[in-house]
mmCIF file of C-alpha atoms in Angstrom:
data_model
loop_
_atom_site.group_PDB
_atom_site.id
_atom_site.type_symbol
_atom_site.label_atom_id
_atom_site.label_comp_id
_atom_site.label_asym_id
_atom_site.label_seq_id
_atom_site.Cartn_x
_atom_site.Cartn_y
_atom_site.Cartn_z
ATOM 1 C CA UNK P 1 168.475 174.806 146.845
ATOM 2 C CA UNK P 2 167.555 174.041 150.429
ATOM 3 C CA UNK P 3 170.376 172.706 152.590
ATOM 4 C CA UNK P 4 170.255 168.934 153.039
ATOM 5 C CA UNK P 5 172.633 167.002 155.297
ATOM 6 C CA UNK P 6 171.834 163.833 153.362
ATOM 7 C CA UNK P 7 172.788 165.448 150.070
ATOM 8 C CA UNK P 8 175.939 166.912 151.612
ATOM 9 C CA UNK P 9 176.855 163.439 152.856
ATOM 10 C CA UNK P 10 176.416 161.953 149.386
ATOM 11 C CA UNK P 11 178.533 164.700 147.865
ATOM 12 C CA UNK P 12 181.534 163.574 149.944
ATOM 13 C CA UNK P 13 181.527 159.958 148.741
ATOM 14 C CA UNK P 14 184.704 158.775 147.008
ATOM 15 C CA UNK P 15 182.926 155.989 145.111
ATOM 16 C CA UNK P 16 180.054 155.814 142.594
ATOM 17 C CA UNK P 17 176.749 156.963 144.070
ATOM 18 C CA UNK P 18 174.267 154.068 144.151
ATOM 19 C CA UNK P 19 170.881 155.134 142.785
ATOM 20 C CA UNK P 20 167.854 152.816 142.721
ATOM 21 C CA UNK P 21 164.944 154.097 140.617
ATOM 22 C CA UNK P 22 161.842 152.087 141.575
ATOM 23 C CA UNK P 23 159.365 152.326 138.683
ATOM 24 C CA UNK P 24 155.694 151.861 139.543
ATOM 25 C CA UNK P 25 153.031 151.086 136.896
ATOM 26 C CA UNK P 26 151.589 154.198 135.268
ATOM 27 C CA UNK P 27 154.822 156.187 135.373
ATOM 28 C CA UNK P 28 155.473 158.664 132.588
ATOM 29 C CA UNK P 29 158.253 157.829 130.152
ATOM 30 C CA UNK P 30 159.116 161.525 129.975
ATOM 31 C CA UNK P 31 159.490 161.690 133.749
ATOM 32 C CA UNK P 32 161.613 158.532 133.817
ATOM 33 C CA UNK P 33 163.926 159.953 131.163
ATOM 34 C CA UNK P 34 164.017 163.382 132.798
ATOM 35 C CA UNK P 35 165.213 161.783 136.021
ATOM 36 C CA UNK P 36 167.834 159.384 134.641
ATOM 37 C CA UNK P 37 169.216 161.169 131.596
ATOM 38 C CA UNK P 38 170.858 164.004 133.576
ATOM 39 C CA UNK P 39 172.670 161.338 135.640
ATOM 40 C CA UNK P 40 173.891 159.640 132.471
ATOM 41 C CA UNK P 41 175.022 162.965 131.051
ATOM 42 C CA UNK P 42 176.805 163.820 134.316
ATOM 43 C CA UNK P 43 178.808 160.592 134.054
ATOM 44 C CA UNK P 44 179.710 161.478 130.482
ATOM 45 C CA UNK P 45 180.735 165.032 131.329
ATOM 46 C CA UNK P 46 182.765 163.871 134.333
ATOM 47 C CA UNK P 47 184.452 161.107 132.351
ATOM 48 C CA UNK P 48 183.726 158.559 135.084
ATOM 49 C CA UNK P 49 180.856 156.783 136.792
ATOM 50 C CA UNK P 50 179.635 159.276 139.345
ATOM 51 C CA UNK P 51 176.094 157.888 139.451
ATOM 52 C CA UNK P 52 175.632 154.120 139.376
ATOM 53 C CA UNK P 53 171.924 154.219 138.567
ATOM 54 C CA UNK P 54 169.476 151.508 137.600
ATOM 55 C CA UNK P 55 165.748 151.058 137.036
ATOM 56 C CA UNK P 56 164.074 148.358 139.127
ATOM 57 C CA UNK P 57 160.528 147.166 139.784
ATOM 58 C CA UNK P 58 158.769 145.450 142.650
ATOM 59 C CA UNK P 59 158.507 142.064 140.920
ATOM 60 C CA UNK P 60 161.385 142.299 138.454
ATOM 61 C CA UNK P 61 159.054 142.606 135.475
ATOM 62 C CA UNK P 62 158.869 145.628 133.176
ATOM 63 C CA UNK P 63 156.087 147.914 134.461
ATOM 64 C CA UNK P 64 153.680 149.433 131.974
ATOM 65 C CA UNK P 65 154.028 153.199 131.587
ATOM 66 C CA UNK P 66 151.211 155.693 131.123
ATOM 67 C CA UNK P 67 151.791 155.372 127.371
ATOM 68 C CA UNK P 68 151.137 151.639 127.517
ATOM 69 C CA UNK P 69 154.779 150.774 126.814
ATOM 70 C CA UNK P 70 156.691 148.415 129.093
ATOM 71 C CA UNK P 71 159.695 150.106 130.711
ATOM 72 C CA UNK P 72 162.845 147.905 130.901
ATOM 73 C CA UNK P 73 164.254 147.317 134.377
ATOM 74 C CA UNK P 74 167.413 145.666 135.671
ATOM 75 C CA UNK P 75 165.425 143.319 137.869
ATOM 76 C CA UNK P 76 163.564 142.967 141.147
ATOM 77 C CA UNK P 77 164.198 145.644 143.742
ATOM 78 C CA UNK P 78 165.721 144.482 147.013
ATOM 79 C CA UNK P 79 164.596 146.877 149.776
ATOM 80 C CA UNK P 80 167.337 145.607 152.085
ATOM 81 C CA UNK P 81 170.071 146.681 149.636
ATOM 82 C CA UNK P 82 171.568 149.974 150.869
ATOM 83 C CA UNK P 83 171.283 152.823 148.403
ATOM 84 C CA UNK P 84 172.664 156.324 148.489
ATOM 85 C CA UNK P 85 169.619 157.562 146.589
ATOM 86 C CA UNK P 86 166.304 155.701 146.494
ATOM 87 C CA UNK P 87 163.707 157.151 144.135
ATOM 88 C CA UNK P 88 160.075 156.110 143.804
ATOM 89 C CA UNK P 89 158.730 157.050 140.367
ATOM 90 C CA UNK P 90 154.954 157.098 139.943
ATOM 91 C CA UNK P 91 152.465 158.781 137.664
ATOM 92 C CA UNK P 92 148.801 158.581 136.809
ATOM 93 C CA UNK P 93 146.772 156.657 139.373
ATOM 94 C CA UNK P 94 149.350 156.740 142.151
ATOM 95 C CA UNK P 95 146.587 157.166 144.714
ATOM 96 C CA UNK P 96 145.579 153.550 144.122
ATOM 97 C CA UNK P 97 148.871 152.188 145.459
ATOM 98 C CA UNK P 98 147.623 151.166 148.895
ATOM 99 C CA UNK P 99 148.780 147.546 149.069
ATOM 100 C CA UNK P 100 150.375 146.981 152.472
ATOM 101 C CA UNK P 101 153.208 144.863 151.085
ATOM 102 C CA UNK P 102 154.118 147.577 148.577
ATOM 103 C CA UNK P 103 154.048 150.315 151.212
ATOM 104 C CA UNK P 104 156.106 148.188 153.610
ATOM 105 C CA UNK P 105 158.603 147.539 150.800
ATOM 106 C CA UNK P 106 158.979 151.258 150.140
ATOM 107 C CA UNK P 107 159.250 152.050 153.840
ATOM 108 C CA UNK P 108 162.023 149.485 154.281
ATOM 109 C CA UNK P 109 163.913 150.698 151.214
ATOM 110 C CA UNK P 110 163.677 154.309 152.410
ATOM 111 C CA UNK P 111 165.107 153.310 155.785
ATOM 112 C CA UNK P 112 168.117 151.829 153.955
ATOM 113 C CA UNK P 113 168.745 154.922 151.813
ATOM 114 C CA UNK P 114 170.528 158.167 152.550
ATOM 115 C CA UNK P 115 168.410 160.341 150.250
ATOM 116 C CA UNK P 116 164.813 159.494 149.288
ATOM 117 C CA UNK P 117 163.094 160.908 146.201
ATOM 118 C CA UNK P 118 159.414 160.913 145.267
ATOM 119 C CA UNK P 119 159.259 161.606 141.538
ATOM 120 C CA UNK P 120 156.100 163.192 140.033
ATOM 121 C CA UNK P 121 153.461 161.235 142.003
ATOM 122 C CA UNK P 122 156.010 159.235 143.986
ATOM 123 C CA UNK P 123 155.086 161.305 147.018
ATOM 124 C CA UNK P 124 151.856 159.274 147.296
ATOM 125 C CA UNK P 125 153.399 155.938 148.361
ATOM 126 C CA UNK P 126 156.003 157.766 150.471
ATOM 127 C CA UNK P 127 153.211 159.576 152.292
ATOM 128 C CA UNK P 128 151.226 156.342 152.699
ATOM 129 C CA UNK P 129 154.276 154.896 154.437
ATOM 130 C CA UNK P 130 154.232 157.848 156.844
ATOM 131 C CA UNK P 131 157.622 159.021 155.638
ATOM 132 C CA UNK P 132 156.514 162.540 154.746
ATOM 133 C CA UNK P 133 154.591 163.370 157.907
ATOM 134 C CA UNK P 134 155.570 166.841 159.153
ATOM 135 C CA UNK P 135 157.668 167.348 156.010
ATOM 136 C CA UNK P 136 157.200 169.753 153.130
ATOM 137 C CA UNK P 137 156.441 168.007 149.839
ATOM 138 C CA UNK P 138 155.325 168.524 146.250
ATOM 139 C CA UNK P 139 153.161 166.501 143.887
ATOM 140 C CA UNK P 140 151.643 167.002 140.452
ATOM 141 C CA UNK P 141 149.109 169.832 140.353
ATOM 142 C CA UNK P 142 146.327 167.498 139.181
ATOM 143 C CA UNK P 143 146.618 165.597 142.466
ATOM 144 C CA UNK P 144 147.069 168.596 144.745
ATOM 145 C CA UNK P 145 143.641 168.727 146.386
ATOM 146 C CA UNK P 146 143.271 164.956 146.737
ATOM 147 C CA UNK P 147 146.771 164.596 148.184
ATOM 148 C CA UNK P 148 146.199 167.389 150.692
ATOM 149 C CA UNK P 149 142.955 165.761 151.835
ATOM 150 C CA UNK P 150 144.512 162.285 152.071
ATOM 151 C CA UNK P 151 147.618 163.359 153.996
ATOM 152 C CA UNK P 152 146.815 166.270 156.305
ATOM 153 C CA UNK P 153 150.092 165.806 158.215
ATOM 154 C CA UNK P 154 152.169 166.533 155.097
ATOM 155 C CA UNK P 155 152.965 170.190 154.429
ATOM 156 C CA UNK P 156 152.043 170.114 150.736
ATOM 157 C CA UNK P 157 153.449 172.933 148.621
ATOM 158 C CA UNK P 158 152.455 173.951 145.061
ATOM 159 C CA UNK P 159 156.154 174.110 144.120
ATOM 160 C CA UNK P 160 157.937 172.437 141.237
ATOM 161 C CA UNK P 161 160.010 170.405 143.651
ATOM 162 C CA UNK P 162 160.690 170.466 147.374
ATOM 163 C CA UNK P 163 163.771 169.483 149.371
ATOM 164 C CA UNK P 164 163.187 168.854 153.061
ATOM 165 C CA UNK P 165 165.875 167.004 154.988
ATOM 166 C CA UNK P 166 166.570 163.688 153.316
ATOM 167 C CA UNK P 167 163.411 163.818 151.188
ATOM 168 C CA UNK P 168 163.057 165.366 147.754
ATOM 169 C CA UNK P 169 159.699 165.369 145.968
ATOM 170 C CA UNK P 170 159.012 166.613 142.450
ATOM 171 C CA UNK P 171 155.836 167.460 140.584
ATOM 172 C CA UNK P 172 156.506 166.234 137.046
ATOM 173 C CA UNK P 173 158.943 165.626 134.220
ATOM 174 C CA UNK P 174 160.362 169.120 133.764
ATOM 175 C CA UNK P 175 160.752 169.790 137.518
ATOM 176 C CA UNK P 176 162.455 166.396 137.875
ATOM 177 C CA UNK P 177 164.987 167.411 135.236
ATOM 178 C CA UNK P 178 165.648 170.720 137.000
ATOM 179 C CA UNK P 179 165.993 168.946 140.332
ATOM 180 C CA UNK P 180 168.441 166.405 138.889
ATOM 181 C CA UNK P 181 170.608 169.159 137.419
ATOM 182 C CA UNK P 182 170.686 171.045 140.721
ATOM 183 C CA UNK P 183 171.514 167.803 142.528
ATOM 184 C CA UNK P 184 174.403 167.325 140.086
ATOM 185 C CA UNK P 185 175.509 170.890 140.801
ATOM 186 C CA UNK P 186 175.711 170.177 144.524
ATOM 187 C CA UNK P 187 177.794 167.050 143.910
ATOM 188 C CA UNK P 188 179.959 167.984 140.918
ATOM 189 C CA UNK P 189 179.833 171.773 140.793
ATOM 190 C CA UNK P 190 177.957 174.362 138.781
ATOM 191 C CA UNK P 191 180.081 174.328 135.585
ATOM 192 C CA UNK P 192 179.528 170.615 135.024
ATOM 193 C CA UNK P 193 175.829 170.907 135.915
ATOM 194 C CA UNK P 194 175.415 173.668 133.329
ATOM 195 C CA UNK P 195 177.189 171.472 130.790
ATOM 196 C CA UNK P 196 174.632 168.754 131.521
ATOM 197 C CA UNK P 197 171.740 171.175 131.017
ATOM 198 C CA UNK P 198 173.299 172.510 127.818
ATOM 199 C CA UNK P 199 173.703 169.012 126.412
ATOM 200 C CA UNK P 200 169.891 168.808 126.358
ATOM 201 C CA UNK P 201 169.563 172.383 125.016
ATOM 202 C CA UNK P 202 167.850 173.188 128.307
ATOM 203 C CA UNK P 203 168.569 176.867 128.657
ATOM 204 C CA UNK P 204 166.417 177.905 131.606
ATOM 205 C CA UNK P 205 166.600 176.001 134.884
ATOM 206 C CA UNK P 206 163.588 176.768 137.032
ATOM 207 C CA UNK P 207 163.818 177.264 140.775
ATOM 208 C CA UNK P 208 162.266 174.760 143.185
ATOM 209 C CA UNK P 209 159.726 177.287 144.431
ATOM 210 C CA UNK P 210 158.606 178.384 140.976
ATOM 211 C CA UNK P 211 154.897 177.715 140.464
ATOM 212 C CA UNK P 212 153.478 174.699 138.687
ATOM 213 C CA UNK P 213 151.582 176.725 136.119
ATOM 214 C CA UNK P 214 149.324 174.130 134.570
ATOM 215 C CA UNK P 215 148.722 175.992 131.337
ATOM 216 C CA UNK P 216 151.067 177.833 129.036
ATOM 217 C CA UNK P 217 150.972 181.476 130.054
ATOM 218 C CA UNK P 218 153.816 182.481 127.806
ATOM 219 C CA UNK P 219 157.491 182.501 128.675
ATOM 220 C CA UNK P 220 159.843 183.913 131.258
ATOM 221 C CA UNK P 221 158.989 187.442 130.142
ATOM 222 C CA UNK P 222 155.422 187.140 131.431
ATOM 223 C CA UNK P 223 154.383 189.619 134.063
ATOM 224 C CA UNK P 224 155.217 187.913 137.387
ATOM 225 C CA UNK P 225 151.940 189.220 138.797
ATOM 226 C CA UNK P 226 150.077 187.115 136.234
ATOM 227 C CA UNK P 227 152.017 183.995 137.226
ATOM 228 C CA UNK P 228 151.339 184.672 140.912
ATOM 229 C CA UNK P 229 147.630 185.213 140.241
ATOM 230 C CA UNK P 230 147.384 181.907 138.373
ATOM 231 C CA UNK P 231 149.214 180.148 141.185
ATOM 232 C CA UNK P 232 146.757 181.558 143.734
ATOM 233 C CA UNK P 233 143.850 180.305 141.625
ATOM 234 C CA UNK P 234 145.391 176.845 141.317
ATOM 235 C CA UNK P 235 145.713 176.510 145.079
ATOM 236 C CA UNK P 236 142.182 177.745 145.822
ATOM 237 C CA UNK P 237 140.140 175.476 143.565
ATOM 238 C CA UNK P 238 138.010 174.250 146.472
ATOM 239 C CA UNK P 239 137.509 177.663 148.070
ATOM 240 C CA UNK P 240 137.682 180.300 145.315
ATOM 241 C CA UNK P 241 138.816 183.773 146.236
ATOM 242 C CA UNK P 242 137.208 186.816 144.707
ATOM 243 C CA UNK P 243 139.052 188.506 141.866
ATOM 244 C CA UNK P 244 139.444 191.573 144.090
ATOM 245 C CA UNK P 245 141.112 189.427 146.775
ATOM 246 C CA UNK P 246 143.457 187.868 144.243
ATOM 247 C CA UNK P 247 144.300 191.308 142.893
ATOM 248 C CA UNK P 248 145.194 192.530 146.382
ATOM 249 C CA UNK P 249 147.491 189.538 146.898
ATOM 250 C CA UNK P 250 149.470 190.422 143.767
ATOM 251 C CA UNK P 251 149.497 194.157 144.605
ATOM 252 C CA UNK P 252 147.133 195.224 141.843
ATOM 253 C CA UNK P 253 143.694 196.729 141.537
ATOM 254 C CA UNK P 254 140.888 194.471 140.336
ATOM 255 C CA UNK P 255 140.645 196.567 137.170
ATOM 256 C CA UNK P 256 144.404 196.252 136.594
ATOM 257 C CA UNK P 257 144.217 192.468 136.946
ATOM 258 C CA UNK P 258 141.304 192.368 134.502
ATOM 259 C CA UNK P 259 143.359 194.315 131.979
ATOM 260 C CA UNK P 260 146.418 192.117 132.508
ATOM 261 C CA UNK P 261 144.455 188.902 131.905
ATOM 262 C CA UNK P 262 142.690 190.395 128.898
ATOM 263 C CA UNK P 263 146.000 191.441 127.372
ATOM 264 C CA UNK P 264 147.987 188.241 128.003
ATOM 265 C CA UNK P 265 145.339 185.528 128.296
ATOM 266 C CA UNK P 266 142.569 186.839 126.080
ATOM 267 C CA UNK P 267 139.908 186.446 128.787
ATOM 268 C CA UNK P 268 138.898 187.813 132.148
ATOM 269 C CA UNK P 269 140.438 186.430 135.349
ATOM 270 C CA UNK P 270 136.972 185.273 136.426
ATOM 271 C CA UNK P 271 136.506 183.247 133.242
ATOM 272 C CA UNK P 272 140.002 181.802 133.543
ATOM 273 C CA UNK P 273 139.475 180.822 137.192
ATOM 274 C CA UNK P 274 136.145 179.161 136.361
ATOM 275 C CA UNK P 275 137.810 177.222 133.551
ATOM 276 C CA UNK P 276 140.483 175.976 135.979
ATOM 277 C CA UNK P 277 137.842 174.793 138.440
ATOM 278 C CA UNK P 278 135.787 173.055 135.756
ATOM 279 C CA UNK P 279 138.867 171.336 134.331
ATOM 280 C CA UNK P 280 139.635 170.020 137.822
ATOM 281 C CA UNK P 281 136.017 168.918 138.148
ATOM 282 C CA UNK P 282 136.095 167.029 134.853
ATOM 283 C CA UNK P 283 139.183 165.110 135.996
ATOM 284 C CA UNK P 284 137.356 164.119 139.178
ATOM 285 C CA UNK P 285 134.249 163.145 137.218
ATOM 286 C CA UNK P 286 136.154 160.979 134.762
ATOM 287 C CA UNK P 287 138.886 159.545 136.979
ATOM 288 C CA UNK P 288 137.279 159.034 140.401
ATOM 289 C CA UNK P 289 134.096 157.470 141.834
ATOM 290 C CA UNK P 290 133.246 160.626 143.808
ATOM 291 C CA UNK P 291 129.630 161.736 143.700
ATOM 292 C CA UNK P 292 128.687 164.813 141.688
ATOM 293 C CA UNK P 293 127.793 166.570 144.945
ATOM 294 C CA UNK P 294 131.244 165.874 146.401
ATOM 295 C CA UNK P 295 132.924 167.054 143.219
ATOM 296 C CA UNK P 296 130.898 170.253 143.264
ATOM 297 C CA UNK P 297 132.081 170.914 146.816
ATOM 298 C CA UNK P 298 135.720 170.109 146.012
ATOM 299 C CA UNK P 299 135.755 172.568 143.127
ATOM 300 C CA UNK P 300 134.131 175.471 144.922
ATOM 301 C CA UNK P 301 130.520 175.382 143.713
ATOM 302 C CA UNK P 302 127.751 176.338 146.110
ATOM 303 C CA UNK P 303 125.413 173.579 144.966
ATOM 304 C CA UNK P 304 125.260 170.517 142.762
ATOM 305 C CA UNK P 305 122.742 172.118 140.318
ATOM 306 C CA UNK P 306 124.945 175.205 139.879
ATOM 307 C CA UNK P 307 127.926 172.960 139.221
ATOM 308 C CA UNK P 308 126.048 170.818 136.705
ATOM 309 C CA UNK P 309 124.855 173.873 134.786
ATOM 310 C CA UNK P 310 128.369 175.334 134.601
ATOM 311 C CA UNK P 311 129.790 171.931 133.587
ATOM 312 C CA UNK P 312 127.286 171.579 130.742
ATOM 313 C CA UNK P 313 127.963 175.109 129.484
ATOM 314 C CA UNK P 314 131.702 174.410 129.439
ATOM 315 C CA UNK P 315 131.769 170.880 128.029
ATOM 316 C CA UNK P 316 128.415 170.401 126.283
ATOM 317 C CA UNK P 317 127.221 167.549 128.509
ATOM 318 C CA UNK P 318 126.379 166.909 132.136
ATOM 319 C CA UNK P 319 128.828 165.413 134.643
ATOM 320 C CA UNK P 320 126.919 162.113 134.584
ATOM 321 C CA UNK P 321 126.971 162.022 130.783
ATOM 322 C CA UNK P 322 130.703 162.748 130.789
ATOM 323 C CA UNK P 323 131.346 159.910 133.217
ATOM 324 C CA UNK P 324 129.213 157.503 131.212
ATOM 325 C CA UNK P 325 130.950 158.435 127.963
ATOM 326 C CA UNK P 326 134.365 157.877 129.566
ATOM 327 C CA UNK P 327 133.269 154.425 130.770
ATOM 328 C CA UNK P 328 132.221 153.253 127.302
ATOM 329 C CA UNK P 329 135.185 151.423 125.637
#
């Protein structure tokens, strides 16, 4: 875990650590639980209130989660209230949070906190407030390209979570759990942190810099070269590398990489890479107003016709038909 003066400062407190979890509409219930439950378990294992945590919202009302279920909160968040840890939790659609009052609220709250967390897509409003400029950060892999384009002054990383100074950003539910356990380790020690992980039958804590592999490629016994190759593909959706170039980056021959993908993935690396790009394209088609030409460019296709043909082969309908079908209630 990267050194953090803010985290070290919190670890020396001789009182309960005040944690405000600001829940924005569209947050994932799994991410919310993955962030708070380790803190609850740490209190239980320690036999005292180490973390005085609470869920809050901007207006005091229960925000609707991505599952359509209202998430209970303790009340309206006061940005002037000092907090040891201030976390912004966001999920699907975080890019739409551009309201100036909301961003000013988050900026003010961050100024009154020692440690600031952006959970899953919480990096979006933090970046809009200018808080992450010239900092390393993480966000969910689905948002990677859009985030990088929107915030060129943020050093976006494809990591599970990133700690840079007094800012911690995570990329999803599972990375948020891992981050919380490591945070607990820094404050209460490794034995208690492992007890927390074990209480959830969580037997493999992932490192911050581990890749956000967006498909199941197996388990921890997978060839690390395969994981690295997939990570390279995920971060080059807009400008695809050749399979030979990817093979060189993972210290393999192109033929060796072909054999590795065939053995563990059941398809060629070229087919897998194309599938990744088309999946990213379908998300942009269905979830954004971008033109088909722009989407083709963002997902590495040389022309709009070539993109449309590949899209139809993969999904059985054109990009325009897919968008229309998604719009029909």
